[in-house]
Amino acid sequence: MQQAENQRKIKIISTGKYLPKKKVTAAELGKTIGVSAEWIEKKSGVLVRHFVDGETASLMGAFAAKNALEEASLSIQDIDCIISTSGIPEQAIPCNAALIQEQLGATNLGIPAFDINSTCLSFITGLDTISYLVAAGRYKRVLLVATEVSSYGINWKDKESSTLFGDGAAAVIIAESDDDKHNNAPQTSSHIINSCIETYSKGAHMTECIGGGNKYHPREYGKNPEEFLFRMDGRAVFRLSSQILPGFVERLLAPTGLKIADLKMVIPHQASLMAVRLLSKQLGIPAEKVMIIAHNHGNAVAASVPMALHEAIAQDKIQRGDKIMLLGTSAGFSVGGIILEY
């Protein structure tokens, strides 16, 4: 294997996940929007998704974070940075990460907390960015949390996109690969092998929510309520993805000397079941190497990739030493990927 220039000795110590208590089936959703469960299954493939019922994004994020901390036998005092890698903020100010810190009961610890947001790619972008700081010794153990309440921004008149989304949260704790030496545990070869993110703003307006900022201020909601809801040209996004992703994956793999066959698992953003399957076929990724959770989670925006990663670990589909790829697209239009040895 060639040595990629941006390798980082970073280990994913643990993961955590939280799904809201309210489970919504395709049949139940179909009654709400006036379509059949079969229509939803054909269009999005999402049979079950979860919607918040009293939970907030920060509360869900804290639940997922506690799950990850327990899995690693750590407490919040062992964390020296909290980052929200979410696409949808709970409120305009302060940042999600500060609210998650509050929910974790760490209000007086002074742990730095900030957000990294690139919509559906937020987790991949956050992991890529912060891994350099961990490798450089700036932070020792970082908690990355992706928590999304997408159900509040759905335009229920858009039947196709309204069938895609679900709410939920996931958390990941990362540290230097040799962090285990402090616990007298065996060291691992875990590291990030290569990463890449590209943005093509010719697709910037294919997926957007234009209200809520200073273009369409919240005070204007009464005049233009639909400007504050999510909208997407799904076909245009898929066409652009199909044009860009094959070359992007080649560029991501090229410096490493690896091929798709060398990867144990590809963990994609769960845009939709149909999109994941079609793009996997186009990229030549065998079905058994693609981690899919869209059918029972929906598209949970930036939480999709870390939730799928959590499930791959929980279901023993990946083991320490396996090479995996995290891959996604987002509004912007952006594509991003990380190849790592778990």
mmCIF file of C-alpha atoms in Angstrom:
data_model
loop_
_atom_site.group_PDB
_atom_site.id
_atom_site.type_symbol
_atom_site.label_atom_id
_atom_site.label_comp_id
_atom_site.label_asym_id
_atom_site.label_seq_id
_atom_site.Cartn_x
_atom_site.Cartn_y
_atom_site.Cartn_z
ATOM 1 C CA MET A 1 0.000 0.000 0.000
ATOM 2 C CA GLN A 2 1.258 3.475 -0.887
ATOM 3 C CA GLN A 3 1.561 6.100 1.831
ATOM 4 C CA ALA A 4 -1.037 8.863 1.441
ATOM 5 C CA GLU A 5 0.371 12.227 2.489
ATOM 6 C CA ASN A 6 -2.423 12.995 4.933
ATOM 7 C CA GLN A 7 -2.429 9.825 7.028
ATOM 8 C CA ARG A 8 -3.274 10.432 10.687
ATOM 9 C CA LYS A 9 -2.851 8.040 13.617
ATOM 10 C CA ILE A 10 -6.411 8.439 14.844
ATOM 11 C CA LYS A 11 -8.574 5.809 16.483
ATOM 12 C CA ILE A 12 -12.348 5.710 16.839
ATOM 13 C CA ILE A 13 -12.543 4.656 20.487
ATOM 14 C CA SER A 14 -16.314 4.168 20.630
ATOM 15 C CA THR A 15 -19.643 5.088 19.075
ATOM 16 C CA GLY A 16 -23.134 5.715 20.411
ATOM 17 C CA LYS A 17 -26.624 6.149 18.963
ATOM 18 C CA TYR A 18 -30.048 7.417 19.962
ATOM 19 C CA LEU A 19 -33.374 7.114 18.138
ATOM 20 C CA PRO A 20 -36.514 8.982 19.247
ATOM 21 C CA LYS A 21 -39.217 6.901 20.887
ATOM 22 C CA LYS A 22 -41.821 7.665 18.206
ATOM 23 C CA LYS A 23 -41.567 5.068 15.441
ATOM 24 C CA VAL A 24 -43.421 5.839 12.188
ATOM 25 C CA THR A 25 -44.046 3.101 9.613
ATOM 26 C CA ALA A 26 -44.503 3.618 5.898
ATOM 27 C CA ALA A 27 -48.182 2.730 6.285
ATOM 28 C CA GLU A 28 -48.673 5.364 8.999
ATOM 29 C CA LEU A 29 -46.825 8.022 7.043
ATOM 30 C CA GLY A 30 -48.721 7.096 3.889
ATOM 31 C CA LYS A 31 -52.040 7.889 5.587
ATOM 32 C CA THR A 32 -50.696 11.318 6.551
ATOM 33 C CA ILE A 33 -49.517 12.342 3.083
ATOM 34 C CA GLY A 34 -52.102 10.416 1.041
ATOM 35 C CA VAL A 35 -50.049 7.648 -0.554
ATOM 36 C CA SER A 36 -49.701 3.895 -0.055
ATOM 37 C CA ALA A 37 -46.970 2.141 1.904
ATOM 38 C CA GLU A 38 -46.008 0.406 -1.337
ATOM 39 C CA TRP A 39 -45.515 3.784 -3.045
ATOM 40 C CA ILE A 40 -43.229 4.925 -0.243
ATOM 41 C CA GLU A 41 -41.244 1.678 -0.379
ATOM 42 C CA LYS A 42 -40.752 2.102 -4.127
ATOM 43 C CA LYS A 43 -39.797 5.795 -3.970
ATOM 44 C CA SER A 44 -37.561 5.913 -0.884
ATOM 45 C CA GLY A 45 -37.265 2.378 0.487
ATOM 46 C CA VAL A 46 -37.831 3.729 4.006
ATOM 47 C CA LEU A 47 -40.141 1.329 5.832
ATOM 48 C CA VAL A 48 -39.593 2.751 9.321
ATOM 49 C CA ARG A 49 -38.269 6.051 10.595
ATOM 50 C CA HIS A 50 -38.286 7.787 13.987
ATOM 51 C CA PHE A 51 -39.615 11.279 14.708
ATOM 52 C CA VAL A 52 -39.029 13.310 17.838
ATOM 53 C CA ASP A 53 -41.840 13.438 20.364
ATOM 54 C CA GLY A 54 -40.660 15.949 22.924
ATOM 55 C CA GLU A 55 -36.936 15.312 22.364
ATOM 56 C CA THR A 56 -34.685 18.156 21.231
ATOM 57 C CA ALA A 57 -31.578 17.850 19.082
ATOM 58 C CA SER A 58 -29.295 18.603 22.034
ATOM 59 C CA LEU A 59 -31.064 16.055 24.235
ATOM 60 C CA MET A 60 -30.740 13.343 21.575
ATOM 61 C CA GLY A 61 -27.105 14.285 21.059
ATOM 62 C CA ALA A 62 -26.438 13.977 24.783
ATOM 63 C CA PHE A 63 -28.077 10.533 24.900
ATOM 64 C CA ALA A 64 -25.891 9.340 22.004
ATOM 65 C CA ALA A 65 -22.816 10.890 23.646
ATOM 66 C CA LYS A 66 -23.529 9.146 26.966
ATOM 67 C CA ASN A 67 -23.858 5.877 25.062
ATOM 68 C CA ALA A 68 -20.423 6.426 23.470
ATOM 69 C CA LEU A 69 -18.860 7.427 26.809
ATOM 70 C CA GLU A 70 -20.225 4.323 28.532
ATOM 71 C CA GLU A 71 -18.978 2.112 25.706
ATOM 72 C CA ALA A 72 -15.468 3.557 26.169
ATOM 73 C CA SER A 73 -15.638 3.452 29.995
ATOM 74 C CA LEU A 74 -15.027 7.215 30.009
ATOM 75 C CA SER A 75 -16.728 10.163 31.662
ATOM 76 C CA ILE A 76 -17.290 13.621 30.233
ATOM 77 C CA GLN A 77 -14.286 14.777 32.316
ATOM 78 C CA ASP A 78 -12.095 12.649 30.016
ATOM 79 C CA ILE A 79 -13.169 14.674 26.960
ATOM 80 C CA ASP A 80 -11.327 17.861 26.044
ATOM 81 C CA CYS A 81 -13.416 19.012 23.063
ATOM 82 C CA ILE A 82 -17.070 18.655 22.034
ATOM 83 C CA ILE A 83 -18.024 19.198 18.399
ATOM 84 C CA SER A 84 -21.506 19.130 16.919
ATOM 85 C CA THR A 85 -21.306 17.809 13.374
ATOM 86 C CA SER A 86 -24.954 18.419 12.582
ATOM 87 C CA GLY A 87 -26.624 19.950 9.551
ATOM 88 C CA ILE A 88 -29.672 21.373 11.321
ATOM 89 C CA PRO A 89 -29.136 23.634 14.352
ATOM 90 C CA GLU A 90 -31.457 23.450 17.321
ATOM 91 C CA GLN A 91 -31.500 27.242 17.417
ATOM 92 C CA ALA A 92 -29.650 30.101 15.756
ATOM 93 C CA ILE A 93 -27.476 30.942 18.771
ATOM 94 C CA PRO A 94 -25.640 29.432 20.640
ATOM 95 C CA CYS A 95 -24.135 26.543 18.724
ATOM 96 C CA ASN A 96 -25.435 22.993 19.062
ATOM 97 C CA ALA A 97 -22.262 21.849 20.801
ATOM 98 C CA ALA A 98 -22.771 24.274 23.695
ATOM 99 C CA LEU A 99 -26.325 22.997 24.167
ATOM 100 C CA ILE A 100 -25.114 19.385 24.089
ATOM 101 C CA GLN A 101 -22.476 20.230 26.690
ATOM 102 C CA GLU A 102 -25.244 21.656 28.877
ATOM 103 C CA GLN A 103 -27.357 18.508 28.463
ATOM 104 C CA LEU A 104 -24.332 16.425 29.502
ATOM 105 C CA GLY A 105 -24.130 18.325 32.777
ATOM 106 C CA ALA A 106 -20.691 19.706 31.937
ATOM 107 C CA THR A 107 -21.641 23.361 32.358
ATOM 108 C CA ASN A 108 -18.684 24.293 34.582
ATOM 109 C CA LEU A 109 -15.885 22.211 33.052
ATOM 110 C CA GLY A 110 -14.811 24.682 30.375
ATOM 111 C CA ILE A 111 -14.640 22.017 27.647
ATOM 112 C CA PRO A 112 -14.445 23.861 24.294
ATOM 113 C CA ALA A 113 -17.588 23.258 22.254
ATOM 114 C CA PHE A 114 -18.255 24.351 18.675
ATOM 115 C CA ASP A 115 -20.040 23.288 15.489
ATOM 116 C CA ILE A 116 -18.844 22.125 12.080
ATOM 117 C CA ASN A 117 -21.674 22.225 9.550
ATOM 118 C CA SER A 118 -21.605 21.080 5.935
ATOM 119 C CA THR A 119 -25.186 19.714 5.948
ATOM 120 C CA CYS A 120 -25.272 15.957 5.259
ATOM 121 C CA LEU A 121 -21.457 15.787 5.135
ATOM 122 C CA SER A 122 -21.021 17.433 8.541
ATOM 123 C CA PHE A 123 -19.803 14.298 10.325
ATOM 124 C CA ILE A 124 -17.295 13.402 7.607
ATOM 125 C CA THR A 125 -16.103 17.019 7.454
ATOM 126 C CA GLY A 126 -15.856 17.217 11.235
ATOM 127 C CA LEU A 127 -13.960 13.960 11.590
ATOM 128 C CA ASP A 128 -11.584 14.927 8.796
ATOM 129 C CA THR A 129 -10.933 18.418 10.189
ATOM 130 C CA ILE A 130 -10.573 17.591 13.873
ATOM 131 C CA SER A 131 -8.417 14.515 13.247
ATOM 132 C CA TYR A 132 -5.520 16.808 12.299
ATOM 133 C CA LEU A 133 -5.817 18.626 15.628
ATOM 134 C CA VAL A 134 -5.878 15.358 17.560
ATOM 135 C CA ALA A 135 -2.887 14.032 15.597
ATOM 136 C CA ALA A 136 -1.037 17.282 16.340
ATOM 137 C CA GLY A 137 -1.709 16.917 20.057
ATOM 138 C CA ARG A 138 -4.032 19.927 20.348
ATOM 139 C CA TYR A 139 -6.790 17.697 21.743
ATOM 140 C CA LYS A 140 -6.515 14.285 23.377
ATOM 141 C CA ARG A 141 -10.040 12.875 23.214
ATOM 142 C CA VAL A 142 -12.760 14.517 21.148
ATOM 143 C CA LEU A 143 -16.492 13.853 21.220
ATOM 144 C CA LEU A 144 -18.158 14.367 17.841
ATOM 145 C CA VAL A 145 -21.958 14.399 17.876
ATOM 146 C CA ALA A 146 -24.363 14.450 14.929
ATOM 147 C CA THR A 147 -27.954 15.027 16.005
ATOM 148 C CA GLU A 148 -30.757 15.857 13.612
ATOM 149 C CA VAL A 149 -34.431 16.816 13.848
ATOM 150 C CA SER A 150 -35.264 16.788 10.159
ATOM 151 C CA SER A 151 -39.001 16.149 10.611
ATOM 152 C CA TYR A 152 -39.733 19.771 11.548
ATOM 153 C CA GLY A 153 -38.453 21.103 8.225
ATOM 154 C CA ILE A 154 -40.242 18.662 5.920
ATOM 155 C CA ASN A 155 -42.606 20.053 3.291
ATOM 156 C CA TRP A 156 -45.404 17.501 3.462
ATOM 157 C CA LYS A 157 -46.762 18.725 0.109
ATOM 158 C CA ASP A 158 -43.618 17.292 -1.507
ATOM 159 C CA LYS A 159 -44.591 13.652 -1.212
ATOM 160 C CA GLU A 160 -41.347 12.221 -2.561
ATOM 161 C CA SER A 161 -38.889 14.056 -0.299
ATOM 162 C CA SER A 162 -41.183 13.803 2.733
ATOM 163 C CA THR A 163 -40.851 10.012 2.710
ATOM 164 C CA LEU A 164 -37.060 10.092 3.024
ATOM 165 C CA PHE A 165 -36.248 11.578 6.400
ATOM 166 C CA GLY A 166 -35.944 10.445 9.990
ATOM 167 C CA ASP A 167 -34.679 11.953 13.232
ATOM 168 C CA GLY A 168 -31.874 10.650 15.418
ATOM 169 C CA ALA A 169 -28.377 11.133 16.770
ATOM 170 C CA ALA A 170 -24.995 9.436 16.845
ATOM 171 C CA ALA A 171 -21.742 10.148 18.635
ATOM 172 C CA VAL A 172 -18.134 9.115 18.132
ATOM 173 C CA ILE A 173 -15.111 9.531 20.408
ATOM 174 C CA ILE A 174 -11.713 9.801 18.721
ATOM 175 C CA ALA A 175 -8.178 9.879 20.109
ATOM 176 C CA GLU A 176 -4.635 9.218 18.986
ATOM 177 C CA SER A 177 -4.090 5.573 18.055
ATOM 178 C CA ASP A 178 -1.571 5.103 20.862
ATOM 179 C CA ASP A 179 -3.937 6.526 23.498
ATOM 180 C CA ASP A 180 -4.507 2.954 24.729
ATOM 181 C CA LYS A 181 -0.984 2.810 26.133
ATOM 182 C CA HIS A 182 -2.186 4.897 29.077
ATOM 183 C CA ASN A 183 -4.609 2.090 29.959
ATOM 184 C CA ASN A 184 -2.075 -0.727 29.462
ATOM 185 C CA ALA A 185 -4.176 -1.938 26.538
ATOM 186 C CA PRO A 186 -2.743 -3.304 23.264
ATOM 187 C CA GLN A 187 -1.913 -0.585 20.749
ATOM 188 C CA THR A 188 -3.712 -0.705 17.414
ATOM 189 C CA SER A 189 -2.854 0.240 13.866
ATOM 190 C CA SER A 190 -6.000 2.370 13.597
ATOM 191 C CA HIS A 191 -5.489 5.440 11.417
ATOM 192 C CA ILE A 192 -7.008 7.634 8.740
ATOM 193 C CA ILE A 193 -5.436 6.585 5.451
ATOM 194 C CA ASN A 194 -6.769 9.340 3.193
ATOM 195 C CA SER A 195 -9.575 11.871 2.986
ATOM 196 C CA CYS A 196 -10.986 14.281 0.460
ATOM 197 C CA ILE A 197 -13.835 16.791 0.221
ATOM 198 C CA GLU A 198 -14.897 18.629 -2.948
ATOM 199 C CA THR A 199 -17.620 21.237 -3.550
ATOM 200 C CA TYR A 200 -19.323 22.008 -6.869
ATOM 201 C CA SER A 201 -21.516 25.043 -6.280
ATOM 202 C CA LYS A 202 -23.245 24.673 -9.632
ATOM 203 C CA GLY A 203 -25.505 22.422 -7.561
ATOM 204 C CA ALA A 204 -25.872 24.865 -4.671
ATOM 205 C CA HIS A 205 -29.565 25.511 -5.281
ATOM 206 C CA MET A 206 -30.624 21.939 -6.014
ATOM 207 C CA THR A 207 -31.071 21.286 -2.294
ATOM 208 C CA GLU A 208 -31.823 24.135 0.059
ATOM 209 C CA CYS A 209 -33.852 25.781 2.776
ATOM 210 C CA ILE A 210 -33.604 29.502 2.098
ATOM 211 C CA GLY A 211 -35.495 30.838 5.109
ATOM 212 C CA GLY A 212 -34.259 31.407 8.643
ATOM 213 C CA GLY A 213 -31.120 33.413 7.919
ATOM 214 C CA ASN A 214 -30.802 37.026 6.851
ATOM 215 C CA LYS A 215 -32.072 36.455 3.307
ATOM 216 C CA TYR A 216 -35.520 35.451 4.531
ATOM 217 C CA HIS A 217 -35.524 36.513 8.172
ATOM 218 C CA PRO A 218 -37.718 34.564 10.635
ATOM 219 C CA ARG A 219 -39.947 37.639 10.998
ATOM 220 C CA GLU A 220 -41.031 37.015 7.385
ATOM 221 C CA TYR A 221 -42.269 33.489 8.103
ATOM 222 C CA GLY A 222 -45.929 34.548 8.027
ATOM 223 C CA LYS A 223 -45.542 35.948 4.512
ATOM 224 C CA ASN A 224 -43.589 33.036 2.997
ATOM 225 C CA PRO A 225 -43.864 29.910 5.194
ATOM 226 C CA GLU A 226 -42.734 27.538 2.437
ATOM 227 C CA GLU A 227 -39.402 29.389 2.143
ATOM 228 C CA PHE A 228 -38.579 27.952 5.579
ATOM 229 C CA LEU A 229 -39.079 24.331 4.513
ATOM 230 C CA PHE A 230 -36.658 21.912 2.873
ATOM 231 C CA ARG A 231 -36.786 21.538 -0.881
ATOM 232 C CA MET A 232 -34.782 19.377 -3.242
ATOM 233 C CA ASP A 233 -34.630 18.561 -6.932
ATOM 234 C CA GLY A 234 -33.925 14.882 -6.344
ATOM 235 C CA ARG A 235 -33.392 13.966 -9.981
ATOM 236 C CA ALA A 236 -30.925 16.800 -10.563
ATOM 237 C CA VAL A 237 -29.000 15.867 -7.413
ATOM 238 C CA PHE A 238 -28.815 12.234 -8.483
ATOM 239 C CA ARG A 239 -27.612 13.169 -11.975
ATOM 240 C CA LEU A 240 -24.889 15.409 -10.552
ATOM 241 C CA SER A 241 -23.879 12.733 -8.030
ATOM 242 C CA SER A 242 -23.635 10.185 -10.828
ATOM 243 C CA GLN A 243 -21.349 12.489 -12.803
ATOM 244 C CA ILE A 244 -19.007 13.385 -9.936
ATOM 245 C CA LEU A 245 -18.843 10.413 -7.549
ATOM 246 C CA PRO A 246 -17.044 7.834 -9.754
ATOM 247 C CA GLY A 247 -14.123 10.192 -10.401
ATOM 248 C CA PHE A 248 -14.151 11.362 -6.797
ATOM 249 C CA VAL A 249 -13.830 7.819 -5.461
ATOM 250 C CA GLU A 250 -10.940 7.197 -7.857
ATOM 251 C CA ARG A 251 -9.210 10.342 -6.563
ATOM 252 C CA LEU A 252 -9.841 9.300 -2.960
ATOM 253 C CA LEU A 253 -8.380 5.812 -3.504
ATOM 254 C CA ALA A 254 -5.492 6.726 -5.826
ATOM 255 C CA PRO A 255 -2.944 7.987 -3.227
ATOM 256 C CA THR A 256 -3.506 4.901 -1.064
ATOM 257 C CA GLY A 257 -2.901 2.183 -3.634
ATOM 258 C CA LEU A 258 -6.129 0.538 -2.440
ATOM 259 C CA LYS A 259 -9.024 -0.708 -4.506
ATOM 260 C CA ILE A 260 -12.665 -1.226 -3.581
ATOM 261 C CA ALA A 261 -11.857 -4.939 -3.226
ATOM 262 C CA ASP A 262 -9.431 -4.086 -0.385
ATOM 263 C CA LEU A 263 -12.184 -2.452 1.687
ATOM 264 C CA LYS A 264 -14.225 -4.435 4.186
ATOM 265 C CA MET A 265 -17.121 -1.994 4.158
ATOM 266 C CA VAL A 266 -18.318 1.224 2.532
ATOM 267 C CA ILE A 267 -20.518 3.311 4.832
ATOM 268 C CA PRO A 268 -22.441 5.853 2.729
ATOM 269 C CA HIS A 269 -24.737 8.712 3.592
ATOM 270 C CA GLN A 270 -28.229 7.219 3.585
ATOM 271 C CA ALA A 271 -29.724 9.659 1.041
ATOM 272 C CA SER A 272 -32.308 7.070 0.013
ATOM 273 C CA LEU A 273 -32.260 3.325 -0.435
ATOM 274 C CA MET A 274 -32.643 3.640 -4.190
ATOM 275 C CA ALA A 275 -29.864 6.226 -4.492
ATOM 276 C CA VAL A 276 -27.456 4.204 -2.355
ATOM 277 C CA ARG A 277 -28.063 1.035 -4.373
ATOM 278 C CA LEU A 278 -27.808 2.726 -7.776
ATOM 279 C CA LEU A 279 -24.638 4.616 -6.907
ATOM 280 C CA SER A 280 -23.080 1.523 -5.332
ATOM 281 C CA LYS A 281 -23.736 -0.349 -8.560
ATOM 282 C CA GLN A 282 -22.242 2.508 -10.584
ATOM 283 C CA LEU A 283 -19.150 2.560 -8.354
ATOM 284 C CA GLY A 284 -18.762 -1.210 -8.543
ATOM 285 C CA ILE A 285 -19.205 -1.822 -4.818
ATOM 286 C CA PRO A 286 -20.613 -5.298 -4.033
ATOM 287 C CA ALA A 287 -23.914 -5.174 -2.138
ATOM 288 C CA GLU A 288 -22.460 -7.072 0.826
ATOM 289 C CA LYS A 289 -19.854 -4.320 1.300
ATOM 290 C CA VAL A 290 -22.390 -1.492 1.560
ATOM 291 C CA MET A 291 -23.792 -0.657 4.991
ATOM 292 C CA ILE A 292 -27.451 0.258 4.552
ATOM 293 C CA ILE A 293 -29.732 1.455 7.349
ATOM 294 C CA ALA A 294 -32.043 3.742 5.339
ATOM 295 C CA HIS A 295 -34.862 1.174 5.388
ATOM 296 C CA ASN A 296 -35.272 1.399 9.176
ATOM 297 C CA HIS A 297 -33.731 4.815 9.951
ATOM 298 C CA GLY A 298 -34.499 6.994 6.974
ATOM 299 C CA ASN A 299 -32.201 9.798 5.892
ATOM 300 C CA ALA A 300 -31.063 11.344 9.180
ATOM 301 C CA VAL A 301 -29.018 14.067 7.463
ATOM 302 C CA ALA A 302 -25.510 14.289 9.022
ATOM 303 C CA ALA A 303 -26.342 11.623 11.609
ATOM 304 C CA SER A 304 -26.742 8.997 8.862
ATOM 305 C CA VAL A 305 -23.052 8.151 8.430
ATOM 306 C CA PRO A 306 -22.145 7.842 12.153
ATOM 307 C CA MET A 307 -25.367 5.900 12.828
ATOM 308 C CA ALA A 308 -24.492 3.491 10.019
ATOM 309 C CA LEU A 309 -20.941 3.234 11.387
ATOM 310 C CA HIS A 310 -22.328 2.478 14.841
ATOM 311 C CA GLU A 311 -24.582 -0.252 13.411
ATOM 312 C CA ALA A 312 -21.739 -1.778 11.374
ATOM 313 C CA ILE A 313 -19.701 -2.103 14.579
ATOM 314 C CA ALA A 314 -22.646 -3.313 16.686
ATOM 315 C CA GLN A 315 -23.551 -5.948 14.085
ATOM 316 C CA ASP A 316 -19.913 -7.154 13.862
ATOM 317 C CA LYS A 317 -19.712 -6.247 10.204
ATOM 318 C CA ILE A 318 -16.375 -4.536 10.781
ATOM 319 C CA GLN A 319 -13.536 -5.433 13.141
ATOM 320 C CA ARG A 320 -10.381 -3.703 14.335
ATOM 321 C CA GLY A 321 -7.883 -3.610 11.497
ATOM 322 C CA ASP A 322 -10.527 -3.555 8.748
ATOM 323 C CA LYS A 323 -10.239 -0.869 6.092
ATOM 324 C CA ILE A 324 -13.463 1.045 5.535
ATOM 325 C CA MET A 325 -14.674 4.032 3.565
ATOM 326 C CA LEU A 326 -17.042 6.728 4.796
ATOM 327 C CA LEU A 327 -18.667 8.365 1.772
ATOM 328 C CA GLY A 328 -21.313 11.010 1.264
ATOM 329 C CA THR A 329 -22.802 13.931 -0.596
ATOM 330 C CA SER A 330 -24.434 17.074 0.694
ATOM 331 C CA ALA A 331 -26.164 20.283 -0.293
ATOM 332 C CA GLY A 332 -23.703 22.694 -1.726
ATOM 333 C CA PHE A 333 -23.143 20.452 -3.840
ATOM 334 C CA SER A 334 -20.365 18.624 -2.001
ATOM 335 C CA VAL A 335 -18.881 15.141 -1.977
ATOM 336 C CA GLY A 336 -16.660 13.790 0.758
ATOM 337 C CA GLY A 337 -14.947 10.605 1.833
ATOM 338 C CA ILE A 338 -12.556 9.168 4.384
ATOM 339 C CA ILE A 339 -10.661 5.879 4.083
ATOM 340 C CA LEU A 340 -9.572 4.583 7.449
ATOM 341 C CA GLU A 341 -8.312 1.490 9.187
ATOM 342 C CA TYR A 342 -10.770 0.896 11.981
#
